[in-house]
Coordinates of C-alpha atoms in Angstrom, one line a residue:
M1 CA -7.3 28.0 19.4
A2 CA -7.1 29.8 16.0
I3 CA -3.8 31.5 17.0
L4 CA -2.4 28.1 18.2
A5 CA -3.4 26.4 14.9
L6 CA -1.8 29.2 12.9
M7 CA 1.4 28.9 15.0
N8 CA 1.5 25.2 14.4
K9 CA 1.1 25.6 10.7
L10 CA 3.8 28.3 10.6
T11 CA 6.1 26.0 12.6
A12 CA 5.5 23.2 10.1
C13 CA 6.1 25.4 7.1
L14 CA 9.4 26.7 8.6
C15 CA 10.4 23.2 9.4
I16 CA 9.8 22.1 5.8
L17 CA 11.6 25.2 4.5
F18 CA 14.6 24.4 6.7
L19 CA 14.6 20.8 5.5
L20 CA 14.5 21.6 1.9
T21 CA 17.1 24.4 2.1
S22 CA 19.4 22.5 4.4
V23 CA 19.4 19.2 2.4
L24 CA 19.2 20.7 -1.1
P25 CA 22.3 22.7 -2.1
S26 CA 21.7 26.4 -2.3
C27 CA 23.1 28.7 -5.0
N28 CA 26.5 30.2 -4.3
P29 CA 27.1 33.5 -6.2
A30 CA 30.6 32.4 -6.9
E31 CA 29.6 29.0 -8.2
K32 CA 26.3 28.6 -10.1
K33 CA 24.7 25.3 -9.2
P34 CA 21.7 23.6 -10.9
Q35 CA 18.2 24.6 -10.0
Q36 CA 16.9 22.2 -7.3
T37 CA 13.5 20.7 -8.1
V38 CA 10.7 19.9 -5.7
F39 CA 7.6 18.1 -7.0
N40 CA 4.4 19.2 -5.1
I41 CA 1.4 17.0 -4.8
N42 CA -1.7 16.9 -2.6
L43 CA -3.2 13.7 -1.0
D44 CA -6.8 14.3 -0.3
E45 CA -7.0 11.3 2.0
G46 CA -4.8 11.0 5.0
L47 CA -2.2 8.2 5.2
T48 CA -2.5 5.7 8.0
S49 CA 0.8 4.0 7.4
L50 CA 4.0 4.1 5.3
D51 CA 4.6 0.4 6.0
P52 CA 4.0 -1.5 2.7
A53 CA 2.3 -4.3 4.7
F54 CA -0.6 -1.9 5.1
C55 CA -0.6 -0.4 1.7
R56 CA -4.4 -0.5 1.3
N57 CA -5.5 2.8 -0.4
H58 CA -4.6 4.8 -3.5
N59 CA -2.6 7.5 -1.8
T60 CA -0.6 5.1 0.2
I61 CA 0.2 3.1 -3.0
W62 CA 1.4 6.4 -4.6
I63 CA 3.8 7.2 -1.7
D64 CA 5.0 3.6 -1.2
N65 CA 5.8 3.5 -4.9
Q66 CA 8.4 6.2 -4.4
L67 CA 9.9 4.6 -1.2
Y68 CA 10.1 0.9 -2.1
N69 CA 10.8 -1.7 -4.7
G70 CA 9.8 -5.3 -5.1
L71 CA 11.0 -8.2 -7.2
V72 CA 9.2 -6.9 -10.3
Q73 CA 7.3 -3.8 -11.4
I74 CA 4.9 -2.8 -14.2
N75 CA 5.5 -0.4 -17.0
D76 CA 3.0 2.0 -18.5
S77 CA 1.7 -0.8 -20.8
L78 CA 1.0 -2.9 -17.7
K79 CA 3.7 -5.4 -18.6
T80 CA 5.6 -7.0 -15.7
I81 CA 9.3 -6.1 -16.0
P82 CA 12.3 -6.7 -13.8
A83 CA 13.0 -4.6 -10.7
I84 CA 15.2 -6.0 -7.9
A85 CA 14.9 -9.4 -9.6
K86 CA 16.9 -9.1 -12.9
S87 CA 15.5 -12.4 -14.2
W88 CA 13.4 -15.4 -13.1
E89 CA 12.4 -18.9 -14.0
I90 CA 9.1 -20.8 -13.5
S91 CA 9.2 -24.5 -13.1
P92 CA 7.4 -26.7 -15.7
D93 CA 4.6 -27.5 -13.2
G94 CA 4.0 -23.8 -12.5
K95 CA 4.6 -24.1 -8.8
N96 CA 8.2 -22.9 -8.3
Y97 CA 9.4 -19.3 -9.0
T98 CA 13.1 -18.7 -8.8
F99 CA 14.3 -15.1 -8.9
H100 CA 17.9 -13.9 -9.5
L101 CA 18.5 -10.6 -7.7
R102 CA 20.6 -7.6 -8.6
N103 CA 23.6 -7.0 -6.4
D104 CA 23.6 -3.2 -6.5
V105 CA 20.3 -2.4 -4.7
Q106 CA 20.8 -0.8 -1.3
F107 CA 18.4 0.2 1.5
H108 CA 18.1 3.8 2.4
D109 CA 20.5 4.9 5.1
D110 CA 19.2 4.5 8.7
T111 CA 20.9 4.7 12.1
H112 CA 19.9 1.1 12.8
F113 CA 22.2 -0.2 10.0
K114 CA 25.9 -0.7 10.7
N115 CA 27.6 2.7 10.6
G116 CA 24.2 4.2 9.7
K117 CA 24.7 3.2 6.0
G118 CA 22.0 1.2 4.1
R119 CA 23.2 -2.3 3.2
T120 CA 22.7 -4.4 0.1
V121 CA 19.4 -6.2 -0.4
T122 CA 19.7 -10.0 -0.3
A123 CA 17.3 -12.9 -0.8
A124 CA 16.9 -13.2 2.9
D125 CA 15.2 -9.8 3.0
F126 CA 12.5 -11.1 0.6
V127 CA 12.0 -14.2 2.8
Y128 CA 11.5 -11.9 5.8
S129 CA 9.3 -9.4 3.9
F130 CA 7.0 -12.0 2.4
S131 CA 6.8 -14.1 5.6
R132 CA 5.8 -10.9 7.4
L133 CA 2.8 -10.4 5.1
I134 CA 1.3 -13.8 6.1
D135 CA 2.2 -13.5 9.8
P136 CA -1.1 -13.3 11.8
K137 CA 0.7 -11.1 14.4
V138 CA 1.4 -8.5 11.8
A139 CA -2.2 -8.7 10.5
S140 CA -1.3 -7.2 7.1
S141 CA -4.1 -6.1 4.9
G142 CA -2.1 -7.6 2.1
S143 CA -2.0 -11.2 3.5
W144 CA -4.4 -12.3 0.7
I145 CA -1.5 -12.0 -1.8
F146 CA 0.0 -15.2 -0.5
S147 CA -2.3 -16.7 2.2
D148 CA -4.2 -19.1 -0.1
K149 CA -1.3 -19.7 -2.5
V150 CA 1.5 -20.9 -0.2
A151 CA 1.6 -23.5 2.6
G152 CA 3.3 -21.2 5.1
K153 CA 6.6 -19.3 5.6
Q154 CA 8.6 -22.3 4.4
A155 CA 7.3 -21.4 0.9
F156 CA 9.9 -18.6 0.8
E157 CA 13.6 -19.7 0.5
A158 CA 16.9 -17.9 0.1
L159 CA 19.0 -20.3 -1.9
N160 CA 21.9 -17.9 -1.5
D161 CA 22.2 -14.1 -1.2
S162 CA 21.1 -13.5 -4.8
T163 CA 18.7 -16.3 -5.4
F164 CA 15.2 -16.4 -4.0
R165 CA 12.5 -19.0 -4.5
I166 CA 8.7 -19.1 -3.9
T167 CA 6.9 -22.4 -3.9
L168 CA 3.1 -22.3 -4.5
K169 CA 0.6 -25.0 -3.5
Q170 CA -0.8 -25.1 -7.0
P171 CA -0.1 -23.2 -10.2
F172 CA -1.4 -19.6 -10.4
A173 CA -0.7 -18.0 -13.8
P174 CA -1.2 -14.4 -12.8
F175 CA 1.3 -14.7 -9.9
I176 CA 4.1 -12.7 -11.5
S177 CA 1.6 -9.8 -12.1
M178 CA 0.4 -10.0 -8.6
L179 CA 3.9 -9.5 -7.3
T180 CA 3.9 -6.0 -8.7
A181 CA 1.6 -4.9 -5.9
Q182 CA 3.2 -2.5 -3.4
Y183 CA 2.4 -5.0 -0.6
C184 CA 5.3 -7.1 -2.1
S185 CA 8.0 -4.4 -1.4
V186 CA 11.2 -5.5 0.4
V187 CA 11.9 -4.1 3.9
P188 CA 15.0 -4.6 6.2
R189 CA 14.4 -6.9 9.2
E190 CA 16.7 -5.0 11.6
V191 CA 15.0 -1.6 11.0
V192 CA 11.4 -3.0 11.1
E193 CA 12.1 -5.0 14.2
F194 CA 13.6 -2.0 16.0
Y195 CA 10.7 0.3 15.2
G196 CA 7.9 -2.3 15.5
K197 CA 4.6 -0.7 14.8
D198 CA 6.3 2.7 14.5
F199 CA 7.9 1.5 11.2
R200 CA 4.7 3.1 9.8
S201 CA 6.3 6.5 10.3
H202 CA 10.0 5.5 9.9
P203 CA 9.9 3.8 6.5
V204 CA 13.1 2.5 5.0
G205 CA 13.1 1.0 1.5
T206 CA 15.1 1.0 -1.7
G207 CA 13.0 3.3 -3.8
P208 CA 14.0 6.4 -5.8
F209 CA 13.1 8.7 -2.9
K210 CA 13.8 8.3 0.8
F211 CA 11.7 9.4 3.7
K212 CA 12.6 12.7 5.5
Y213 CA 9.6 14.3 7.3
W214 CA 5.9 13.7 8.0
K215 CA 3.6 15.8 10.1
E216 CA 0.4 13.7 9.8
G217 CA -2.5 15.4 8.1
D218 CA -0.3 18.4 7.2
V219 CA 2.8 17.8 5.1
M220 CA 5.3 15.2 4.1
V221 CA 8.8 15.4 2.4
L222 CA 10.7 12.8 0.5
L223 CA 14.2 13.4 -0.7
K224 CA 16.1 12.0 -3.7
N225 CA 17.8 8.7 -3.1
E226 CA 21.4 9.5 -4.3
K227 CA 22.2 5.8 -4.3
Y228 CA 19.2 4.6 -6.3
W229 CA 19.9 1.7 -8.6
E230 CA 17.8 2.5 -11.7
K231 CA 19.1 4.5 -14.7
D232 CA 17.4 5.9 -17.7
T233 CA 18.0 4.8 -21.3
N234 CA 21.0 7.1 -21.6
G235 CA 22.7 5.7 -18.5
K236 CA 21.7 8.7 -16.2
Q237 CA 20.8 7.8 -12.7
L238 CA 17.2 8.2 -11.6
P239 CA 15.3 10.1 -10.2
Y240 CA 15.7 13.5 -11.8
L241 CA 13.7 15.4 -9.0
D242 CA 15.4 16.4 -5.8
A243 CA 12.4 16.1 -3.5
V244 CA 8.7 15.4 -3.3
R245 CA 6.5 17.5 -1.0
A246 CA 2.9 16.3 -0.2
T247 CA 0.2 18.2 1.5
F248 CA -3.1 16.8 2.8
I249 CA -5.9 19.1 1.8
D250 CA -9.1 17.0 2.0
D251 CA -11.3 19.4 0.0
K252 CA -10.9 18.8 -3.7
Q253 CA -12.0 22.2 -4.8
T254 CA -9.6 23.9 -2.4
S255 CA -6.7 21.7 -3.6
F256 CA -7.7 22.5 -7.2
M257 CA -7.3 26.2 -6.5
E258 CA -3.8 25.5 -5.1
F259 CA -3.1 23.7 -8.4
I260 CA -4.3 26.8 -10.4
K261 CA -2.1 29.0 -8.3
K262 CA 0.8 26.7 -9.3
K263 CA 1.4 25.6 -5.7
L264 CA 0.8 22.0 -6.8
D265 CA 2.5 20.3 -9.8
F266 CA -0.1 17.5 -10.1
F267 CA -3.8 17.1 -9.5
N268 CA -5.7 13.8 -9.7
D269 CA -9.4 13.5 -10.8
I270 CA -12.0 16.3 -11.0
D271 CA -14.8 16.4 -8.6
G272 CA -18.4 16.8 -9.8
S273 CA -19.0 20.0 -7.9
Y274 CA -16.7 22.0 -10.2
R275 CA -16.3 19.6 -13.2
D276 CA -18.4 21.8 -15.5
D277 CA -16.1 24.7 -14.8
I278 CA -13.0 22.8 -16.1
L279 CA -14.5 20.5 -18.7
T280 CA -17.0 20.6 -21.5
K281 CA -19.6 17.9 -21.7
D282 CA -17.5 16.3 -24.4
G283 CA -14.5 16.1 -22.0
H284 CA -12.4 18.9 -23.3
I285 CA -10.8 21.8 -21.3
T286 CA -13.1 24.8 -21.2
Q287 CA -11.9 28.1 -22.7
K288 CA -11.4 29.4 -19.2
Y289 CA -8.5 27.0 -18.5
K290 CA -7.3 26.2 -22.1
G291 CA -3.5 26.2 -22.2
K292 CA -3.1 26.7 -18.4
F293 CA -2.2 23.1 -17.7
I294 CA -1.8 19.6 -19.2
L295 CA -4.8 17.3 -19.1
S296 CA -3.8 13.6 -19.4
T297 CA -6.6 11.1 -19.6
G298 CA -6.9 7.4 -20.6
P299 CA -8.3 4.1 -19.5
Y300 CA -8.4 3.4 -15.7
L301 CA -8.8 -0.1 -14.4
N302 CA -11.9 0.7 -12.4
T303 CA -15.4 -0.8 -13.2
I304 CA -18.3 1.2 -11.8
Y305 CA -21.3 -1.1 -11.4
L306 CA -24.5 -1.9 -9.6
G307 CA -24.4 -5.3 -7.7
M308 CA -27.4 -7.5 -7.2
L309 CA -27.6 -10.4 -4.7
V310 CA -28.5 -13.6 -6.6
D311 CA -27.9 -16.3 -3.9
T312 CA -31.4 -17.6 -3.2
N313 CA -30.1 -19.4 -0.1
L314 CA -29.9 -16.0 1.6
A315 CA -33.1 -14.9 3.4
I316 CA -33.1 -11.4 2.0
V317 CA -33.0 -12.8 -1.6
K318 CA -35.9 -15.2 -1.3
H319 CA -38.6 -12.6 -1.9
S320 CA -36.5 -10.0 -3.8
P321 CA -37.5 -9.3 -7.4
L322 CA -33.8 -9.4 -8.2
R323 CA -33.7 -13.1 -7.8
I324 CA -35.4 -13.3 -11.2
L325 CA -33.0 -13.3 -14.1
K326 CA -35.3 -11.5 -16.6
I327 CA -35.7 -8.6 -14.1
R328 CA -32.0 -8.2 -13.7
Q329 CA -31.6 -8.2 -17.5
A330 CA -34.5 -5.7 -17.8
I331 CA -32.6 -3.4 -15.4
N332 CA -29.5 -3.7 -17.5
Y333 CA -31.3 -2.7 -20.7
A334 CA -33.2 0.2 -19.1
I335 CA -30.2 2.5 -18.3
D336 CA -28.9 4.9 -21.0
K337 CA -25.2 4.7 -20.1
E338 CA -24.0 7.1 -22.8
K339 CA -26.1 9.9 -21.5
L340 CA -24.9 9.1 -17.9
I341 CA -21.3 9.4 -19.1
K342 CA -21.8 12.7 -21.0
Y343 CA -23.9 14.6 -18.4
L344 CA -22.7 13.2 -15.1
R345 CA -19.1 12.5 -16.0
N346 CA -18.4 15.1 -18.8
S347 CA -17.5 12.1 -21.1
L348 CA -14.8 10.9 -18.7
G349 CA -15.6 7.2 -18.9
T350 CA -16.6 4.5 -21.4
P351 CA -20.1 3.1 -21.3
G352 CA -20.2 -0.4 -19.9
Y353 CA -21.4 -2.3 -22.9
Q354 CA -19.1 -5.2 -22.6
G355 CA -18.3 -7.3 -19.5
F356 CA -17.2 -6.7 -15.9
I357 CA -13.5 -6.7 -17.0
P358 CA -12.7 -3.0 -17.8
K359 CA -11.3 -1.3 -20.9
G360 CA -7.5 -1.0 -20.6
M361 CA -7.1 -4.4 -19.0
P362 CA -4.8 -6.7 -21.1
G363 CA -7.1 -9.0 -22.9
F364 CA -10.1 -6.7 -22.9
S365 CA -12.3 -7.1 -26.0
D366 CA -15.1 -4.8 -27.2
T367 CA -16.3 -7.3 -29.7
E368 CA -16.2 -10.7 -28.0
I369 CA -18.2 -9.9 -24.9
K370 CA -21.9 -9.6 -25.1
G371 CA -23.1 -7.0 -22.5
Y372 CA -26.1 -4.8 -22.5
N373 CA -26.8 -1.7 -24.5
Y374 CA -29.6 0.8 -24.0
N375 CA -32.8 -0.9 -25.2
P376 CA -36.0 0.2 -23.5
A377 CA -38.2 -2.0 -25.7
K378 CA -36.2 -5.1 -24.7
S379 CA -36.5 -4.0 -21.1
Q380 CA -40.3 -3.8 -21.3
Q381 CA -40.4 -7.2 -23.0
L382 CA -38.4 -8.9 -20.3
L383 CA -40.5 -7.3 -17.5
A384 CA -43.7 -8.6 -19.1
E385 CA -42.1 -12.1 -19.5
A386 CA -41.2 -12.0 -15.8
G387 CA -44.9 -11.4 -14.9
Y388 CA -44.7 -7.6 -14.4
P389 CA -45.9 -5.9 -17.5
D390 CA -44.9 -2.2 -17.3
G391 CA -43.6 -3.0 -13.8
K392 CA -47.2 -3.5 -12.5
N393 CA -47.4 -5.2 -9.1
M394 CA -43.6 -5.4 -8.9
P395 CA -42.3 -4.6 -5.3
P396 CA -40.1 -1.6 -5.1
I397 CA -36.3 -2.2 -4.9
T398 CA -34.0 -0.4 -2.6
L399 CA -30.7 0.9 -4.1
T400 CA -28.0 1.6 -1.5
S401 CA -25.1 4.0 -2.1
T402 CA -23.0 6.7 -0.5
V403 CA -23.6 10.5 -0.6
D404 CA -20.6 10.8 -3.1
Y405 CA -22.6 8.9 -5.7
H406 CA -26.1 10.3 -5.0
N407 CA -26.4 12.0 -8.3
L408 CA -25.5 8.8 -10.2
V409 CA -28.0 6.6 -8.3
E410 CA -30.7 9.3 -8.7
Y411 CA -30.0 9.1 -12.5
V412 CA -30.4 5.3 -12.3
Q413 CA -33.6 5.7 -10.3
A414 CA -35.1 7.9 -13.0
E415 CA -34.1 5.6 -15.8
L416 CA -35.7 2.6 -14.0
E417 CA -38.8 4.6 -13.1
R418 CA -39.2 5.3 -16.8
A419 CA -39.1 1.5 -17.4
G420 CA -41.7 0.9 -14.7
I421 CA -39.3 -0.4 -12.1
K422 CA -39.8 1.5 -8.8
T423 CA -36.8 2.0 -6.6
T424 CA -36.0 3.8 -3.4
I425 CA -32.6 5.2 -2.6
E426 CA -30.8 4.6 0.7
V427 CA -27.7 6.7 1.4
T428 CA -25.2 5.5 3.9
Q429 CA -21.5 6.1 4.9
G430 CA -18.9 4.5 2.8
A431 CA -17.6 2.3 5.6
S432 CA -21.1 1.1 6.5
L433 CA -21.9 0.3 2.9
R434 CA -18.7 -1.7 2.5
E435 CA -19.4 -3.6 5.7
M436 CA -23.0 -4.4 4.6
I437 CA -21.9 -5.5 1.1
A438 CA -19.2 -7.7 2.7
K439 CA -21.9 -9.4 4.8
N440 CA -24.3 -10.0 1.9
G441 CA -26.7 -7.6 3.6
I442 CA -27.8 -5.5 0.6
N443 CA -29.9 -6.7 -2.4
F444 CA -29.0 -3.8 -4.7
F445 CA -25.9 -1.6 -4.3
Y446 CA -23.5 0.8 -5.9
G447 CA -20.0 -0.7 -6.3
A448 CA -16.6 0.0 -7.9
W449 CA -13.7 -2.4 -8.4
I450 CA -10.2 -1.0 -8.9
A451 CA -7.6 -3.5 -10.1
D452 CA -5.3 -4.7 -7.3
Y453 CA -3.0 -6.0 -10.1
P454 CA -3.2 -5.8 -13.9
D455 CA -4.7 -9.2 -14.6
A456 CA -8.3 -10.0 -15.5
E457 CA -8.3 -12.8 -12.9
N458 CA -8.7 -10.0 -10.3
Y459 CA -12.1 -9.2 -11.8
S460 CA -13.2 -12.7 -12.4
S461 CA -12.5 -13.6 -8.8
L462 CA -15.6 -11.6 -7.8
F463 CA -17.8 -14.3 -9.3
Y464 CA -16.0 -17.5 -8.3
S465 CA -18.2 -19.5 -6.0
K466 CA -15.4 -20.4 -3.5
N467 CA -14.9 -16.6 -3.0
K468 CA -18.3 -16.2 -1.5
I469 CA -18.5 -14.2 1.7
P470 CA -16.7 -14.5 4.2
F471 CA -14.0 -16.2 2.1
G472 CA -13.6 -13.6 -0.7
P473 CA -15.1 -10.7 -2.6
N474 CA -18.1 -12.6 -4.3
Y475 CA -20.4 -9.8 -3.1
T476 CA -23.4 -10.9 -5.3
G477 CA -23.4 -14.6 -4.2
F478 CA -22.9 -15.7 -7.8
N479 CA -22.6 -19.4 -8.4
N480 CA -22.1 -21.1 -11.8
S481 CA -20.4 -24.4 -12.2
E482 CA -19.2 -23.7 -15.8
F483 CA -17.7 -20.4 -14.7
D484 CA -15.9 -22.1 -11.8
K485 CA -14.5 -24.8 -14.1
L486 CA -13.1 -22.1 -16.4
F487 CA -11.7 -20.1 -13.5
E488 CA -9.8 -23.0 -12.1
Q489 CA -8.6 -24.1 -15.6
A490 CA -7.1 -20.6 -16.0
Y491 CA -4.7 -21.3 -13.1
H492 CA -2.8 -23.8 -15.3
V493 CA -2.7 -21.9 -18.6
K494 CA 0.7 -20.4 -19.2
S495 CA -0.1 -18.5 -22.4
D496 CA -1.5 -15.1 -21.8
E497 CA -3.6 -15.2 -24.9
E498 CA -5.2 -18.5 -23.9
R499 CA -5.9 -17.2 -20.5
Y500 CA -7.5 -14.0 -21.9
A501 CA -9.8 -16.2 -24.0
L502 CA -10.9 -18.1 -20.9
Y503 CA -11.5 -14.8 -19.1
R504 CA -13.7 -13.6 -22.0
K505 CA -15.7 -16.8 -21.8
M506 CA -16.2 -16.3 -18.0
D507 CA -17.2 -12.6 -18.6
N508 CA -19.9 -13.7 -21.1
I509 CA -21.3 -16.2 -18.5
V510 CA -21.5 -13.4 -15.9
M511 CA -23.2 -11.1 -18.4
A512 CA -25.7 -13.7 -19.4
N513 CA -26.7 -14.2 -15.7
A514 CA -26.6 -10.5 -14.9
P515 CA -25.6 -10.3 -11.3
V516 CA -24.3 -6.8 -12.0
V517 CA -25.1 -3.8 -14.1
V518 CA -21.9 -2.5 -15.6
L519 CA -22.4 1.3 -15.8
Y520 CA -19.1 2.4 -17.1
Y521 CA -15.3 1.8 -17.2
D522 CA -13.6 4.7 -15.6
K523 CA -11.0 7.0 -17.1
R524 CA -7.8 8.2 -15.5
V525 CA -7.8 12.1 -15.1
N526 CA -4.4 13.7 -14.3
L527 CA -3.6 17.4 -14.5
Y528 CA 0.0 18.5 -14.6
Q529 CA 1.6 22.0 -14.8
N530 CA 3.0 22.9 -18.2
N531 CA 6.6 22.6 -17.0
I532 CA 6.3 18.9 -16.0
S533 CA 7.4 16.1 -18.3
G534 CA 8.2 12.4 -18.0
Y535 CA 5.1 11.5 -16.1
S536 CA 3.5 8.0 -16.4
V537 CA 0.3 7.3 -18.3
N538 CA -0.9 3.9 -17.1
A539 CA -4.3 2.3 -16.6
Q540 CA -3.6 1.6 -12.9
N541 CA -3.2 5.4 -12.3
L542 CA 0.0 4.5 -10.5
L543 CA 2.0 7.7 -9.7
T544 CA 5.6 7.1 -10.8
L545 CA 7.9 10.1 -10.2
K546 CA 11.4 8.6 -10.9
R547 CA 11.4 9.8 -14.5
V548 CA 9.5 13.1 -14.0
R549 CA 11.3 16.3 -14.9
K550 CA 10.4 19.9 -13.8
S551 CA 11.7 22.8 -15.8
E552 CA 12.3 26.2 -14.3
S553 CA 9.7 28.1 -16.4
Q554 CA 5.9 27.7 -16.2

């Protein structure tokens, strides 16, 4: 079996070598040609599909971002800017969005187009692509983008080849921002319908790179789209790279060693098992690795929190100590978040002293939201007021997490123990934890919320009462009429600044009622080889390779 596995791996490597050398021009001694550049990355989670209708995890988002385009896109400041739609108008009532499309965007070549050549994208392609997202037969994981906002497929109209309209049931101010999600990519009907479910491994889009080869769990190759429509500020056609090669090593430490050997050009995040070898407790590169690569960090729209069920209509909440507000507040005050960040995260994070909306999100404020700092005395006072002085006679609370975050929840357990709050830790598999949380089956749980799109509405939606399970992601069962009123009011507010003010009011309501403990706001951690430039630095940690350059020397 070992020999067979080795032969398979060798065959795959030879195949990739053949692909890269046959497609990329080789140097002719008589005619010196430019050095061809291949960008090497590793995806530590396998991909289940390259169909944007199933773009549900981070690695898939990264690859789909190279293969596809939508109407709009985000820049590194998280502003929504034109993509295939060169401009758009919104009707005065906020329900009709009319997009004017570019006429120079073509699908990648495929044998199922006429003469095998990719054709120009039209408004009808967006009608098809968006209708497909809400089609129950497709069962897209991205159906939520439109399902509660449109009355059906008739909401998508091609007024002519270059004009596309979407009609909403009611105004929804963050809608343009939501359209930047990779789910909203355009795909060609004739190719999708030919391949059916196999479109997952035969992707055809309009992006800066086109699909070439994928041996699942082993290697993938994307090649430069020579007909890509975007240009840089000097008028030079993007992308600069000739190819992207992805491997699928699931062990982070092994893939980091590949990066150190310069076999990878990019590495994302640093696992706890070897973090101290790379970073000091203050978040700087250790002497061992100083100068050997580029460390790029910044805000990441990912809130790490502990969730607490507060819906007293649920049987498991009726006798839970967490049903008492002052106990939830005492838990919030009992945890030293700065120490957690420094010693468990090597300072790669920001203590969660504000609200649930993370640092880096447009509209975030570190002064207008009243969260919880570390205050053991206040924690003790609240416990006593709740009838449990020093935690006496208080039933123990079970905190559920996955093995990946065992160190973090053990730290929380020790902090709560010091305050007199007894906890037990239950460790389960990630899929099981998500399923139990989604069924309101856990009183106290570890959670993380990564932004689906760069608007604070995405975070506020976790506390809207109409989003209670099974209708949405209100995992804590939070219900507050004032919050709901502000949430619905925000739908109709066109001014970003006015909406941000409403979101901050909502965040203060959440913090006052304490259905969550905001532990920290995450930081993006990207490593690049020293010969890489032009990479993106955005708070969504979206990998964008169309402007990346790779020089010859390292």
